[in-house]
XYZ file of C-alpha atoms in Angstrom:
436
model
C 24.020 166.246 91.770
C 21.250 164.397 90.046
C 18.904 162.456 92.963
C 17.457 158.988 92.122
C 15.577 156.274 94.027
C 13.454 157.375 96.863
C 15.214 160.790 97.311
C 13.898 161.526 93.508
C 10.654 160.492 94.171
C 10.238 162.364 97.354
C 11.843 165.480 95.466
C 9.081 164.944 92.439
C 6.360 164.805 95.553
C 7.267 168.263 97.112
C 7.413 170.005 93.620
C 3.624 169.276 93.334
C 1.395 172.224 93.465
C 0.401 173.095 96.636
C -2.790 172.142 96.280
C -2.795 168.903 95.584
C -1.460 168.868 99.442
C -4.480 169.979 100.928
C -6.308 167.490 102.907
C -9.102 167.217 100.407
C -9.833 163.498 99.262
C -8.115 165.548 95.255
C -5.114 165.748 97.034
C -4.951 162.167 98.662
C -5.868 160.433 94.944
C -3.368 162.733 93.155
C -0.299 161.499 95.681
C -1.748 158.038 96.180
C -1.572 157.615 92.036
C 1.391 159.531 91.925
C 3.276 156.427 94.040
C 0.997 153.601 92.426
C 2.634 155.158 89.218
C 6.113 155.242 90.476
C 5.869 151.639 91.678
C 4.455 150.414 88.697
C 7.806 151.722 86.596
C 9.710 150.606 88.925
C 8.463 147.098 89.144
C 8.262 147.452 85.003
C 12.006 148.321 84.758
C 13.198 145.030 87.661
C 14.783 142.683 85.524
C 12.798 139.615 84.840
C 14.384 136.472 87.058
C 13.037 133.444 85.180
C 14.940 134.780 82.251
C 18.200 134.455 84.420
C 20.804 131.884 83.329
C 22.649 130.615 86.693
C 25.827 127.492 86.611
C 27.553 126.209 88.777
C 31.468 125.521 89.913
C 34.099 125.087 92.078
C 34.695 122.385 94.847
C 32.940 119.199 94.248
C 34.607 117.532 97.794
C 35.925 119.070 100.809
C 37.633 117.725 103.962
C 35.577 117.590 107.488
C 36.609 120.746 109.160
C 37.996 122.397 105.739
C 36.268 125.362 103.589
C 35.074 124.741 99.563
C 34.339 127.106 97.391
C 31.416 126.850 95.025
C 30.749 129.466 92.376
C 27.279 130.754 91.116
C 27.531 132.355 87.619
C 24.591 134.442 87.174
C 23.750 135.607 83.168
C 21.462 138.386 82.326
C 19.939 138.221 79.223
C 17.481 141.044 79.318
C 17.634 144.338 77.955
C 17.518 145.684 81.554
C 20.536 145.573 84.322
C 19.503 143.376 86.997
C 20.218 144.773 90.902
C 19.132 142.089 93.029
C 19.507 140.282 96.176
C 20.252 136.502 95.888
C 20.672 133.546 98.408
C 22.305 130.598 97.688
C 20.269 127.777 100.048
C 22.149 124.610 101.045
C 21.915 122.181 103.875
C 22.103 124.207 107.723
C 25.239 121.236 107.920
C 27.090 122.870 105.223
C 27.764 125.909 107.569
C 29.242 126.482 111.112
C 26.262 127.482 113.343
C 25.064 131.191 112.844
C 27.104 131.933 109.978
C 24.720 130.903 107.250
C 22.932 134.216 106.972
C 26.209 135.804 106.059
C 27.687 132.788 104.005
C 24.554 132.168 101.841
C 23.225 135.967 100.734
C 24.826 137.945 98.290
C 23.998 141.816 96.730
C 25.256 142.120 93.300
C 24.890 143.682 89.919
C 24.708 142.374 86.321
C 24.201 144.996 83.494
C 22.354 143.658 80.616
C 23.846 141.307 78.658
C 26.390 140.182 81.103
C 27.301 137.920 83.879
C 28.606 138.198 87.250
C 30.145 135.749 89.757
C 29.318 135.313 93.193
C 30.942 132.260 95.621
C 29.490 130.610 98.601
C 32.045 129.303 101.319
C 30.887 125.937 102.655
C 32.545 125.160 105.875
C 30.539 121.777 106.806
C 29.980 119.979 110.400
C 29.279 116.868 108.931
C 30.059 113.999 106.476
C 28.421 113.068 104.195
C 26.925 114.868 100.727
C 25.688 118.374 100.278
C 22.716 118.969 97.762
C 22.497 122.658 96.600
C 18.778 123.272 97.481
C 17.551 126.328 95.445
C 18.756 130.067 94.474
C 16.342 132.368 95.332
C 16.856 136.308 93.860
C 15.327 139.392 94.515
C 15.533 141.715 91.472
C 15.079 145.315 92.346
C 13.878 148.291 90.097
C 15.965 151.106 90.275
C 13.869 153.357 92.984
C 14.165 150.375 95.110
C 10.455 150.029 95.879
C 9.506 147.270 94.079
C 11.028 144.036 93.226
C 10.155 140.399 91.149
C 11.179 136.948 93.077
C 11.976 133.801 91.656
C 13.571 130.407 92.385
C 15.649 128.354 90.210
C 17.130 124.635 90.818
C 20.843 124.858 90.231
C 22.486 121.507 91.359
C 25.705 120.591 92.732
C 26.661 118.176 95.363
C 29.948 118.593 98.120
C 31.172 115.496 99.608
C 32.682 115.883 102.707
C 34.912 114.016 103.377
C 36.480 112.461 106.578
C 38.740 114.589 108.160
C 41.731 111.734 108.920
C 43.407 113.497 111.993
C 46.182 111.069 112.094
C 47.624 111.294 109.463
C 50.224 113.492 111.118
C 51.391 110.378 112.661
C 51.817 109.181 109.096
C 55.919 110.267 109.088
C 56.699 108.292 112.583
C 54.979 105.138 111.536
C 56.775 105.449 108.171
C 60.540 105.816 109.860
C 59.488 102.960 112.075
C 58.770 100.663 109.027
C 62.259 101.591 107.237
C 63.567 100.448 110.373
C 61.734 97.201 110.091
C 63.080 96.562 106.453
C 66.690 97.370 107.311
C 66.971 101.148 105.043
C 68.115 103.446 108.104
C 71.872 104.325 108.493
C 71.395 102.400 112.050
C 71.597 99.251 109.640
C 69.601 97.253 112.024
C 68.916 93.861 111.430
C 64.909 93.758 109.545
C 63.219 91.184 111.659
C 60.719 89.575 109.027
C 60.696 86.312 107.854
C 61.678 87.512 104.116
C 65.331 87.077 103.293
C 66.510 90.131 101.933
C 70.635 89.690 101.565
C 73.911 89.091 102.797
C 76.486 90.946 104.704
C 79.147 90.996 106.881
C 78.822 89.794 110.713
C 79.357 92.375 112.764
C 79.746 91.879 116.698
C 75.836 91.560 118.435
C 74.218 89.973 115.295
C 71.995 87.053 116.306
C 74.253 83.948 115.167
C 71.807 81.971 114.163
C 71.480 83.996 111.265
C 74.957 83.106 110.024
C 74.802 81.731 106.909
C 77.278 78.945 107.215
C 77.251 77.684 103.203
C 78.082 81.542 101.838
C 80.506 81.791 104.694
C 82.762 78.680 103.883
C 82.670 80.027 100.433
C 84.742 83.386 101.640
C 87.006 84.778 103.882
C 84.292 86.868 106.022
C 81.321 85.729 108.066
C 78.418 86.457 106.303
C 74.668 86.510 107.952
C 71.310 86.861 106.548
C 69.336 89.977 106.501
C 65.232 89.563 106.528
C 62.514 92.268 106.088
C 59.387 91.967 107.056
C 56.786 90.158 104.493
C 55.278 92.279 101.533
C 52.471 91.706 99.428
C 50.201 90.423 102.479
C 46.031 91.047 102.424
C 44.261 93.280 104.464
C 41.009 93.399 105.364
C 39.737 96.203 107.559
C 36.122 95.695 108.879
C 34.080 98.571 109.883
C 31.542 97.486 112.263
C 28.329 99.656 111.550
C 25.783 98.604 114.258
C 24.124 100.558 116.414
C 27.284 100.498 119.097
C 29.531 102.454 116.493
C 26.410 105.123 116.778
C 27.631 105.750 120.398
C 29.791 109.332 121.028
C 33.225 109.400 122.763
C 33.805 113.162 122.982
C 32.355 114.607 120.062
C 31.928 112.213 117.951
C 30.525 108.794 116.655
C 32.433 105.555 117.550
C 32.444 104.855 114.134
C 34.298 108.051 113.117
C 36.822 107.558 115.482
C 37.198 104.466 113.873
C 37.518 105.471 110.418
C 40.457 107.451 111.085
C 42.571 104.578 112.601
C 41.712 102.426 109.488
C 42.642 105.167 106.747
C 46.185 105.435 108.741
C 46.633 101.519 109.096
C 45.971 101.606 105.324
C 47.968 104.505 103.901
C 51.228 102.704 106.321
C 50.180 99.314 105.088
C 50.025 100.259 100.900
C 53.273 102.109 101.612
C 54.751 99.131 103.361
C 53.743 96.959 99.993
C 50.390 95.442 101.113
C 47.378 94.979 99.995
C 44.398 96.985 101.348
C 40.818 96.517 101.524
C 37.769 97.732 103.451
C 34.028 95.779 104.359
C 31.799 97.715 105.943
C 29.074 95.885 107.741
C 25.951 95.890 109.970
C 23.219 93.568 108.569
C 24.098 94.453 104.989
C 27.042 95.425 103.062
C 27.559 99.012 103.433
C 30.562 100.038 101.502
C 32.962 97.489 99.950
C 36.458 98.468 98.141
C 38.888 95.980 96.590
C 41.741 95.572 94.610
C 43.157 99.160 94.097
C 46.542 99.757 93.763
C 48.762 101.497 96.394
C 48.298 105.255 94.783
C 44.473 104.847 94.693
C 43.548 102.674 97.572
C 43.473 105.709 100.660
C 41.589 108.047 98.165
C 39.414 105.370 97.463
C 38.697 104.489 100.929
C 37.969 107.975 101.938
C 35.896 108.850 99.707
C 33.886 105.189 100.504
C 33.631 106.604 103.949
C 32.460 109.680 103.579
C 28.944 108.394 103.907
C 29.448 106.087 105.771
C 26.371 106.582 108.759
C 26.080 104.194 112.237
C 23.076 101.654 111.773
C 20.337 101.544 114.828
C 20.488 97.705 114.605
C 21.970 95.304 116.258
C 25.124 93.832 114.135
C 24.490 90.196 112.826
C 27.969 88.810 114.080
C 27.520 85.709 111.837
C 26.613 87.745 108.280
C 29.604 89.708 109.632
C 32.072 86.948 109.498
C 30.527 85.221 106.188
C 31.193 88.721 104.649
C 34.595 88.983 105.735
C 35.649 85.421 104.710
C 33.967 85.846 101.228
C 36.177 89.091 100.664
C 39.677 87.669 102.443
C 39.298 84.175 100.431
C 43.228 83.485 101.015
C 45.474 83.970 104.290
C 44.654 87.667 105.380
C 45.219 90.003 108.662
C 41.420 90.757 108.961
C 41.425 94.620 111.178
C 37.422 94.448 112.936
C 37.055 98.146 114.204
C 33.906 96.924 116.720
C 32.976 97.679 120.634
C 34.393 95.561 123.747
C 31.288 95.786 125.361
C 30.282 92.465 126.889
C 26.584 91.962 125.698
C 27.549 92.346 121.556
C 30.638 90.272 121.942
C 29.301 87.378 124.066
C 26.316 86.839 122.253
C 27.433 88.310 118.940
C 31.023 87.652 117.464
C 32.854 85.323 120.471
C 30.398 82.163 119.360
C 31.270 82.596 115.924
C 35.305 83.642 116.026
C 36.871 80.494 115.673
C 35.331 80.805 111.802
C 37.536 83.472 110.995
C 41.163 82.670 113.569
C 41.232 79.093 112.220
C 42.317 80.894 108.502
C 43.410 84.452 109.200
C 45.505 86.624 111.674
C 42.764 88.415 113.609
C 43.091 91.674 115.401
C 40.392 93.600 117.065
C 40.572 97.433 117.317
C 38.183 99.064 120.062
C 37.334 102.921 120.977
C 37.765 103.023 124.692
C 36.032 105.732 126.578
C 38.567 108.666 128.218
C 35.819 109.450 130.922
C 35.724 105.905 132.168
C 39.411 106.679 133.481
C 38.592 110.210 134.469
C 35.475 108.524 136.779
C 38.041 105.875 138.211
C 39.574 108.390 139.968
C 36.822 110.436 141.463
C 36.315 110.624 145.159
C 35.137 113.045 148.130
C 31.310 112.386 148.010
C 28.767 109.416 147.667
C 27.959 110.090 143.487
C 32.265 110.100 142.770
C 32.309 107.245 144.502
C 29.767 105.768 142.947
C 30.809 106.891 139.866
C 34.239 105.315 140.715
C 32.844 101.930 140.859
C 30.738 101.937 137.926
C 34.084 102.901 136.033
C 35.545 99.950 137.639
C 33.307 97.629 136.854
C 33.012 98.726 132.982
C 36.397 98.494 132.666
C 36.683 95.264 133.931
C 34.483 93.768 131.647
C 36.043 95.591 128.772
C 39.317 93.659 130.133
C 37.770 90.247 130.774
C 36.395 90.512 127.112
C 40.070 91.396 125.712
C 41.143 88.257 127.435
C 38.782 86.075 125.937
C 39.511 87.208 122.817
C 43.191 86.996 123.355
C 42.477 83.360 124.319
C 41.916 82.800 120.686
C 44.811 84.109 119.253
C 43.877 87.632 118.401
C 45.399 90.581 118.692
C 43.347 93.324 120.879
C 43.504 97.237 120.600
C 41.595 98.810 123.065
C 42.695 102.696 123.273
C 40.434 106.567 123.627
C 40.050 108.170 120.428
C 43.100 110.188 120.205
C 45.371 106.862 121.004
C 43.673 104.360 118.609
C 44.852 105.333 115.617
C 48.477 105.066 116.705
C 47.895 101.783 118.854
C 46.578 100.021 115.697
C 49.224 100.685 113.665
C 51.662 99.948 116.369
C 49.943 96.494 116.561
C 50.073 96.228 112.649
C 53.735 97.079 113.303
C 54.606 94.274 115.783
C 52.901 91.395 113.998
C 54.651 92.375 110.878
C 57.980 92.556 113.102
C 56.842 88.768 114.541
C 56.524 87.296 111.472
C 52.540 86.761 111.895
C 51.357 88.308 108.978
């Protein structure tokens, strides 16, 4: 069996005469030029890199939490097969931690004139985009004892995208709104403010919603069915300032945030509204309007995706002039924002009656699950403690809610895992009232 490599060359070594092994400063030169000379063919016979052609493909966005794909096509050109070692550098975000070594490095082989594929496997922590950085490859010769290096720019960019965790609360919500416009077998009455049709009474229907005119014109009693209003604005406002930059858990404020909105809007487009999104701190940070119902959650998502808290303070007034340029008419403005006493008081309280003297105003909050869990510590001085500081954040957070409720909005205040559902069960209930 033929050897090659370093096995051949150590074979070639040991059939040298044995003199050329003695100690003698001959013997060292003839050995010593003997592996200069294998090196040098072997470095000679690498295939070049900067001749490489390398493209890109594959996944171009990728859910928070999800894997993507992209594919490196490598072409060699030369007359000479190329055995190499190549890593494919991206962001240390685009990986879980300590799995980059193995995700990013790849061994393969491309005989001349041909192309190989290799994929990386992206499994990001973050939002946000991913810039491919550089490919780096390592072309061997075939002993294995020399190799050329080279770097080429190959671009590509991942979005990732949030991950919207609720949406398996998506099919609930939905039965809940058939119920509202009056399409379940239960054949409720839809409690809007819409008329919708006539039918027969039936013992329990409200009579005032007898229609007296259609009934004196047959022999039945017939009443009015409603369903709730359609084709109503909505503006959900992302507040960006530095409070959304505060973690619940293990993440942002803001994110927590994001995920209630994109369910409020995929029930709301379904239920025949209109959806829009401001982001704002001191500046606009992401604005969509007017897309239809099919294109108005991928739009939002993707708007969101880098979406990143501000370390300023929000300017409350900016805020509202933002909101009431993009809701011109009658709207249900959504303000995802913090209950904390300081930002309210001196920020958006002075300044609501600008937006509640046009619009229906609701205001969603992300509530902390540890201020609970520190309620209810006792047994030593620090639980205690502990215990009181709960209390007394919490009571703020409530004596804020009731200001606000004071003006006629609508107040959300629920932990991360409950907001999404609260808002929509709020969104729910005003449409059910006749508010909207």
């Amino acid at each position: 069996m033929p050897l090659t490599g370093r096995a051949a060359l150590l074979a070639a070594l040991g059939s040298l005469p044995v003199g050329l092994w003695d100690p003698s400063w001959t013997g060292v030169l003839a050995v010593n030029g003997s592996l200069a000379l294998a090196c040098a063919c072997d470095f000679a016979l690498a295939a070049p890199v900067r001749r490489l052609g390398l493209t890109r493909s594959g996944a171009t966005s990728v859910r928070l939490g999800d894997t993507a794909d992209v594919t490196l096509t490598v072409s060699n050109p030369s007359g000479r097969p190329l055995r190499a070692q190549l890593r494919d550098a991206w962001p240390p975000s685009s990986w879980q931690p300590g799995t980059e070594v193995a995700a990013s490095r790849h061994r393969l082989t491309v005989p001349a004139g041909e192309r190989r594929r290799v994929t990386t496997r992206l499994r990001p922590t973050r939002r946000g985009d991913r810039h491919a950085d550089r490919v780096t490859i390592r072309s061997y010769g075939p002993l294995g004892l020399f190799a050329r290096q080279g770097t080429h720019k190959v671009p590509w960019t991942v979005r990732v995208l949030p991950p919207f965790a609720s949406r398996r609360h998506l099919p609930s919500k939905l039965a809940r709104l058939r119920e509202l416009d009056g399409r379940t077998s239960a054949l409720i009455r839809g409690e809007g403010t819409e008329f919708d049709s006539l039918r027969a009474y039936v013992p329990g229907d409200d009579t005032r919603s007898i229609d007296w005119r259609a009934t004196a014109r047959q022999s039945t009693v017939a009443v009015r069915t409603w369903r709730p209003e359609r084709d109503r604005h909505i503006l959900l406002v992302l507040d960006t300032g530095r409070t959304s930059a505060g973690r619940v858990g293990d993440a942002p404020r803001l994110d927590a945030s994001m995920d209630a909105a994109l369910l409020l809007a995929a029930l709301a487009s379904r239920a025949g509204d209109r959806v829009d999104l401001l982001a704002y701190d001191r500046a606009v940070r992401a604005l969509v309007q007017g897309r239809t119902a099919s294109d108005v959650l991928p739009a939002l998502v993707n708007a969101m995706a880098t979406l990143e808290p501000e370390l300023v303070e929000t300017d409350a007034r900016g805020l509202t002039a933002a909101a009431l340029r993009t809701a011109p008419r009658r709207s249900l403005i959504v303000l995802l924002t913090t209950l904390d006493a300081a930002p309210m008081e001196e920020g958006l309280l002075p300044v609501l009656a600008r937006l509640t003297q046009r619009h229906t105003v609701l205001v969603a909050s992300v509530a902390d699950p540890r201020i609970a869990g520190m309620a209810k510590a006792r047994g030593n001085p620090d639980s205690v403690y502990q215990a009181a500081a709960a209390a007394q954040a919490q009571s703020e957070r409530d004596r804020i809610a009731e200001q606000l409720r004071r003006h006629a909005v609508t107040v959300v205040d629920a932990t991360p895992d409950n907001l999404a559902p609260a808002l929509t069960d709020a969104y729910l209930a005003l449409k059910t009232a006749g508010r909207l």
